[in-house]
Amino acid sequence: AYTPYQPEVSQGTLQYTYEYQSLICALTGMDVSNASLYDASTAVAEAAFMAMRVTGRREVVVAGTVHPEYVEVLRTYGRGPEPGIRVAPTKDGRLSPDVAAGAMGAETACLIVQSPNFLGLIEEMPALVEAAHAAGALLVAVVDPVSLAVLTPPGSYGADIVVGDGQAIGNMPAFGGPHVGFLACRSAHFRQLPGRIVGATMDARGERAYTLTLQTREQHIRRERATSNICTNQALCALAVTVYLSLAGADGLRAVCEVSADRAHDLARRIAGLPGFSLVHEGPFLNEFAVRSPVEVPRLLAALEARGILGGVPLGRFYPDLADAFLVAVTEVNDPAALDAFIEGLRAEAAAIADR
């Protein structure tokens, strides 16, 4: 399940890890990828500390629309080194480039922005990159890998570091884990990458071979020079990612994303037509969106679950001002019959709760 401790005799593992890195670079438009991390949350934290090493600065600014649990993990990482972690306020579900510029200062190492963000909305990434670079900071893009089949890849709009979670590209939900985090960057920063990099070379017989080219962890080099204390990577999950992306290809991944987006927009339109329901935001989204409910959200979601429907994530858990809203996600596995059942469930259960 991990990167081998005797790499010379594990050529198969090293080869697919090399291919995994190549696929992540192709997907994100970046120059270099590491051999994977635990999940997106730890990748966000590793990216922040990587940016601090690159810039020599000690502050991190995070958009308020980054997954709240990613921010919690970042704060946990920061308890020892104690960097300054600031959350930039958002309006209408997105981070304004002007607000981002005002939140950054001379000590800001990076601006961390998720797009599509936690609320499902697509951020103004090129303008946010420009704002970060104007402040002398790096831009860390947190992305959904499936979305990159149709959205502009981060490498094309100038992101410096790209992170995300590979659970959706080949790994099962598995009751919450394990996941696989990816982290890619521009070649200028690759020596600050956490973890390992597998490279291709030639063996003594002149044949193609693979090796651990970079191992910047404390087990391999002096502790004070280590870029991370994470001692492994999610190689088995990275294998699943490699197989999935290789089989799906660019056309297959694009089809998955387009089907998900088409069904999500159709469902959003239908939900907005139900009595009392409305969409929380008007901004562009891909396959996730926030819904405002006319009845108590926990009761509504519990009633849907009793019907065998996982209706969404209650947003009041993360944003007190959205206690009357929940987040809906639609993927290629949600066929039209499932969406019809969801609409009928919302209509019937909301009316039943309102009558009690």
Coordinates of C-alpha atoms in Angstrom, one line a residue:
A1 CA 0.0 0.0 0.0
Y2 CA 3.0 2.3 0.4
T3 CA 6.1 3.4 -1.6
P4 CA 8.5 0.5 -1.4
Y5 CA 11.4 0.6 1.1
Q6 CA 13.6 -1.4 -1.3
P7 CA 12.8 0.5 -4.6
E8 CA 15.3 -1.3 -6.8
V9 CA 13.4 -4.6 -6.5
S10 CA 10.0 -3.0 -6.9
Q11 CA 10.1 -1.8 -10.5
G12 CA 6.4 -2.4 -11.1
T13 CA 5.4 -0.2 -8.2
L14 CA 7.8 2.5 -9.2
Q15 CA 6.6 2.4 -12.8
Y16 CA 2.9 3.0 -12.0
T17 CA 3.8 5.7 -9.5
Y18 CA 5.8 7.4 -12.3
E19 CA 2.8 7.1 -14.5
Y20 CA 0.5 8.4 -11.7
Q21 CA 2.8 11.5 -11.5
S22 CA 2.7 12.0 -15.2
L23 CA -1.1 11.7 -15.3
I24 CA -1.5 14.3 -12.5
C25 CA 0.8 16.7 -14.3
A26 CA -1.3 16.2 -17.5
L27 CA -4.5 16.8 -15.6
T28 CA -3.4 19.9 -13.7
G29 CA -1.1 21.4 -16.3
M30 CA 1.8 21.6 -13.8
D31 CA 5.4 20.5 -14.3
V32 CA 6.0 18.1 -11.4
S33 CA 3.9 15.9 -9.1
N34 CA 4.9 14.0 -6.0
A35 CA 4.1 10.4 -5.5
S36 CA 0.9 11.3 -3.5
L37 CA -0.1 12.3 0.0
Y38 CA -2.8 11.1 2.4
D39 CA -5.7 13.2 1.2
A40 CA -6.7 16.7 0.1
S41 CA -6.7 18.2 3.6
T42 CA -3.1 17.2 4.4
A43 CA -2.1 18.3 0.8
V44 CA -3.5 21.8 1.6
A45 CA -1.4 22.0 4.7
E46 CA 1.7 20.6 3.0
A47 CA 1.2 23.2 0.2
A48 CA 1.0 26.0 2.7
F49 CA 4.2 25.1 4.4
M50 CA 5.8 24.5 1.0
A51 CA 4.9 28.1 0.0
M52 CA 6.4 29.4 3.3
R53 CA 9.7 27.6 2.5
V54 CA 9.7 29.0 -1.1
T55 CA 8.9 32.6 -0.1
G56 CA 10.5 32.9 3.3
R57 CA 7.2 34.3 4.6
R58 CA 5.1 33.2 7.6
E59 CA 1.5 34.0 6.8
V60 CA -1.2 32.1 4.9
V61 CA -4.5 33.5 3.6
V62 CA -7.3 31.1 2.9
A63 CA -10.5 31.8 1.0
G64 CA -13.6 31.4 3.2
T65 CA -15.0 29.0 0.6
V66 CA -12.2 26.4 1.0
H67 CA -13.5 23.2 2.6
P68 CA -13.8 24.0 6.3
E69 CA -12.2 20.7 7.3
Y70 CA -9.2 21.4 5.1
V71 CA -8.8 24.7 7.1
E72 CA -9.1 22.8 10.4
V73 CA -6.3 20.4 9.3
L74 CA -4.2 23.4 8.2
R75 CA -4.7 25.0 11.7
T76 CA -3.7 21.7 13.3
Y77 CA -0.5 21.5 11.3
G78 CA 0.2 25.1 12.3
R79 CA 0.0 24.6 16.1
G80 CA 3.8 23.9 16.3
P81 CA 5.3 26.4 13.8
E82 CA 2.5 28.8 14.5
P83 CA 2.2 30.6 11.1
G84 CA -0.3 33.3 10.7
I85 CA -3.5 31.8 9.2
R86 CA -6.1 34.2 8.0
V87 CA -9.5 33.4 6.4
A88 CA -10.5 35.9 3.7
P89 CA -14.2 36.8 3.8
T90 CA -16.4 35.9 0.9
K91 CA -19.6 37.4 -0.6
D92 CA -22.3 35.5 -2.4
G93 CA -20.3 32.3 -2.1
R94 CA -17.1 33.4 -3.8
L95 CA -13.9 35.3 -3.0
S96 CA -13.6 38.7 -4.7
P97 CA -10.1 39.4 -6.1
D98 CA -10.3 42.9 -4.5
V99 CA -11.0 41.3 -1.1
A100 CA -8.2 38.8 -1.6
A101 CA -5.8 41.6 -2.5
G102 CA -6.7 43.5 0.7
A103 CA -6.3 40.4 2.9
M104 CA -2.7 39.8 1.8
G105 CA 0.4 41.7 3.0
A106 CA 4.2 41.7 3.0
E107 CA 4.3 38.5 5.0
T108 CA 1.8 36.5 3.0
A109 CA 3.3 33.3 1.6
C110 CA 0.3 32.1 -0.3
L111 CA -3.3 32.5 -1.1
I112 CA -5.3 29.2 -0.9
V113 CA -8.4 29.1 -3.1
Q114 CA -10.7 26.1 -3.9
S115 CA -12.5 26.0 -7.3
P116 CA -15.1 24.7 -7.6
N117 CA -15.3 25.7 -3.9
F118 CA -16.9 24.1 -1.0
L119 CA -20.3 25.6 -2.0
G120 CA -19.9 24.3 -5.5
L121 CA -19.1 27.7 -7.2
I122 CA -16.4 28.4 -9.7
E123 CA -14.0 31.1 -8.4
E124 CA -12.4 33.8 -10.6
M125 CA -9.0 32.0 -10.6
P126 CA -7.0 34.1 -13.1
A127 CA -7.8 37.3 -11.3
L128 CA -7.0 35.7 -7.9
V129 CA -3.7 34.4 -9.2
E130 CA -2.9 38.0 -10.4
A131 CA -3.8 39.4 -6.9
A132 CA -1.6 36.8 -5.2
H133 CA 1.4 37.4 -7.4
A134 CA 1.0 41.2 -7.1
A135 CA 1.4 40.7 -3.3
G136 CA 4.5 38.5 -3.9
A137 CA 2.6 35.4 -2.7
L138 CA 2.0 32.0 -4.4
L139 CA -1.4 30.8 -5.4
V140 CA -2.4 27.4 -4.1
A141 CA -5.3 26.0 -6.1
V142 CA -7.5 23.3 -4.5
V143 CA -9.2 21.4 -7.3
D144 CA -11.6 18.6 -8.1
P145 CA -9.7 16.4 -10.5
V146 CA -12.8 15.5 -12.5
S147 CA -13.6 19.1 -13.1
L148 CA -10.3 19.6 -14.9
A149 CA -11.7 17.6 -17.8
V150 CA -13.7 20.7 -18.7
L151 CA -12.4 23.6 -16.7
T152 CA -9.2 25.5 -17.5
P153 CA -6.3 23.6 -15.8
P154 CA -4.5 25.5 -13.0
G155 CA -1.2 25.5 -14.9
S156 CA -2.9 27.5 -17.7
Y157 CA -4.1 30.3 -15.4
G158 CA -0.8 30.7 -13.5
A159 CA -1.3 28.7 -10.2
D160 CA 2.0 27.8 -8.4
I161 CA 0.9 24.8 -6.5
V162 CA -2.1 22.5 -7.1
V163 CA -3.7 20.1 -4.6
G164 CA -6.7 17.9 -4.5
D165 CA -8.2 14.5 -3.6
G166 CA -8.1 11.5 -5.9
Q167 CA -11.0 9.7 -4.2
A168 CA -13.3 10.6 -7.1
I169 CA -11.0 9.2 -9.8
G170 CA -10.9 5.5 -9.2
N171 CA -11.2 5.0 -5.4
M172 CA -14.4 3.9 -3.6
P173 CA -16.0 6.0 -0.8
A174 CA -15.1 3.2 1.7
F175 CA -16.9 4.8 4.6
G176 CA -14.6 7.8 4.5
G177 CA -11.2 6.5 3.6
P178 CA -8.5 5.9 2.7
H179 CA -8.2 8.7 0.2
V180 CA -5.2 9.9 -1.8
G181 CA -4.0 13.5 -2.0
F182 CA -2.2 14.9 -5.0
L183 CA 0.2 17.8 -5.0
A184 CA 1.8 19.3 -8.1
C185 CA 3.8 22.4 -8.7
R186 CA 6.0 24.4 -11.1
S187 CA 9.5 23.0 -11.8
A188 CA 11.0 26.1 -10.0
H189 CA 9.7 24.8 -6.7
F190 CA 10.1 21.0 -7.0
R191 CA 12.9 20.7 -4.5
Q192 CA 10.4 22.0 -1.8
L193 CA 7.8 19.3 -2.7
P194 CA 6.9 17.1 0.4
G195 CA 7.3 13.3 0.1
R196 CA 8.8 11.5 -2.8
I197 CA 9.2 11.8 -6.6
V198 CA 9.8 8.7 -8.8
G199 CA 12.0 9.3 -11.8
A200 CA 12.9 7.3 -14.9
T201 CA 16.5 6.5 -15.7
M202 CA 18.6 3.8 -17.4
D203 CA 20.1 0.7 -15.6
A204 CA 23.6 -0.7 -16.0
R205 CA 22.4 -2.7 -19.0
G206 CA 21.0 0.4 -20.7
E207 CA 17.4 -0.5 -20.1
R208 CA 14.7 1.8 -18.8
A209 CA 14.4 1.7 -15.1
Y210 CA 12.7 3.6 -12.3
T211 CA 14.0 5.0 -9.0
L212 CA 13.1 7.2 -6.1
T213 CA 14.7 10.4 -7.4
L214 CA 13.7 12.6 -4.5
Q215 CA 13.0 11.6 -0.9
T216 CA 12.8 14.8 1.2
R217 CA 11.5 13.2 4.4
E218 CA 13.2 13.0 7.8
Q219 CA 13.9 9.2 7.5
H220 CA 16.2 9.9 4.5
I221 CA 17.9 13.3 5.2
R222 CA 18.7 15.4 8.2
R223 CA 15.5 16.2 10.1
E224 CA 16.0 20.0 9.9
R225 CA 16.1 19.7 6.1
A226 CA 13.1 17.5 5.7
T227 CA 10.2 19.1 3.8
S228 CA 7.6 16.9 5.6
N229 CA 7.4 14.4 8.4
I230 CA 4.8 12.3 6.6
C231 CA 6.7 9.0 6.1
T232 CA 4.8 7.5 3.2
N233 CA 2.3 8.0 0.4
Q234 CA -0.9 6.3 -0.6
A235 CA 0.6 4.2 -3.3
L236 CA -2.3 1.6 -3.5
C237 CA -4.9 4.4 -3.9
A238 CA -2.6 6.1 -6.4
L239 CA -2.6 2.8 -8.4
A240 CA -6.4 3.0 -8.6
V241 CA -6.1 6.6 -9.8
T242 CA -3.6 5.5 -12.5
V243 CA -5.8 2.7 -13.7
Y244 CA -9.0 4.8 -13.7
L245 CA -7.4 7.7 -15.6
S246 CA -5.6 5.4 -18.1
L247 CA -8.9 3.6 -18.9
A248 CA -11.1 6.7 -19.0
G249 CA -8.7 8.9 -20.9
A250 CA -9.4 12.5 -21.7
D251 CA -12.7 11.8 -23.5
G252 CA -14.0 9.5 -20.8
L253 CA -13.3 11.9 -18.0
R254 CA -14.8 14.7 -19.9
A255 CA -18.0 12.6 -20.5
V256 CA -18.2 11.9 -16.8
C257 CA -17.9 15.6 -15.9
E258 CA -20.3 16.7 -18.6
V259 CA -23.0 14.2 -17.6
S260 CA -22.6 15.2 -13.9
A261 CA -22.8 18.9 -14.8
D262 CA -25.8 18.6 -17.1
R263 CA -27.8 16.5 -14.5
A264 CA -26.8 18.9 -11.7
H265 CA -28.0 22.0 -13.6
D266 CA -31.3 20.2 -14.5
L267 CA -31.8 19.2 -10.9
A268 CA -31.1 22.7 -9.6
R269 CA -33.7 24.1 -12.0
R270 CA -36.3 21.6 -10.8
I271 CA -35.5 22.2 -7.1
A272 CA -35.8 25.9 -7.6
G273 CA -39.3 25.3 -9.0
L274 CA -40.5 23.5 -5.9
P275 CA -42.7 25.6 -3.4
G276 CA -40.4 27.3 -0.9
F277 CA -37.1 26.1 -2.3
S278 CA -34.5 28.2 -3.9
L279 CA -30.8 28.3 -4.9
V280 CA -28.6 30.1 -2.4
H281 CA -26.2 31.5 -4.9
E282 CA -26.4 32.8 -8.5
G283 CA -22.7 32.2 -9.4
P284 CA -21.5 29.6 -11.9
F285 CA -21.3 26.0 -10.6
L286 CA -20.4 22.6 -12.1
N287 CA -22.1 19.7 -10.2
E288 CA -22.6 21.0 -6.7
F289 CA -25.0 23.7 -5.5
A290 CA -26.5 25.0 -2.3
V291 CA -30.3 24.9 -1.7
R292 CA -32.3 27.0 0.7
S293 CA -35.1 24.9 2.4
P294 CA -38.5 26.1 3.5
V295 CA -38.4 23.7 6.4
E296 CA -35.8 22.7 9.1
V297 CA -32.9 21.1 7.2
P298 CA -32.0 18.3 9.6
R299 CA -35.6 17.1 9.7
L300 CA -35.8 17.2 5.9
L301 CA -32.6 15.3 5.3
A302 CA -33.5 12.7 8.0
A303 CA -36.9 12.2 6.2
L304 CA -35.1 11.8 2.9
E305 CA -32.7 9.3 4.4
A306 CA -35.6 7.3 5.6
R307 CA -36.6 7.0 1.9
G308 CA -33.1 5.8 1.1
I309 CA -32.0 9.2 -0.3
L310 CA -28.9 11.0 0.9
G311 CA -30.2 14.5 0.3
G312 CA -27.1 16.5 0.9
V313 CA -24.8 18.1 3.5
P314 CA -26.4 20.5 6.1
L315 CA -24.5 23.8 5.7
G316 CA -25.3 25.1 9.1
R317 CA -22.7 22.8 10.5
F318 CA -20.0 24.9 8.7
Y319 CA -21.7 28.3 8.1
P320 CA -24.2 29.5 10.8
D321 CA -25.7 31.9 8.4
L322 CA -26.6 29.0 6.1
A323 CA -28.5 27.0 8.7
D324 CA -31.5 26.9 6.4
A325 CA -29.5 25.5 3.5
F326 CA -27.9 22.2 2.4
L327 CA -25.4 21.3 -0.3
V328 CA -26.4 18.9 -3.1
A329 CA -23.9 17.0 -5.3
V330 CA -24.8 15.2 -8.5
T331 CA -22.4 12.8 -10.3
E332 CA -22.6 10.4 -13.2
V333 CA -24.0 7.6 -10.9
N334 CA -27.2 9.7 -10.2
D335 CA -29.4 8.6 -13.1
P336 CA -32.6 10.4 -14.2
A337 CA -34.8 8.0 -12.1
A338 CA -32.8 8.8 -9.0
L339 CA -33.2 12.5 -9.6
D340 CA -36.9 12.1 -10.1
A341 CA -37.1 10.2 -6.8
F342 CA -35.1 13.1 -5.1
I343 CA -37.5 15.7 -6.4
E344 CA -40.5 13.7 -5.3
G345 CA -39.0 13.2 -1.9
L346 CA -38.2 16.9 -1.4
R347 CA -41.8 17.8 -2.4
A348 CA -43.5 15.2 -0.2
E349 CA -41.3 15.5 2.9
A350 CA -41.2 19.3 2.9
A351 CA -45.0 19.4 2.7
A352 CA -45.3 16.8 5.4
I353 CA -43.0 18.6 7.8
A354 CA -44.7 22.0 7.1
D355 CA -48.1 20.4 8.0
R356 CA -47.0 19.0 11.4

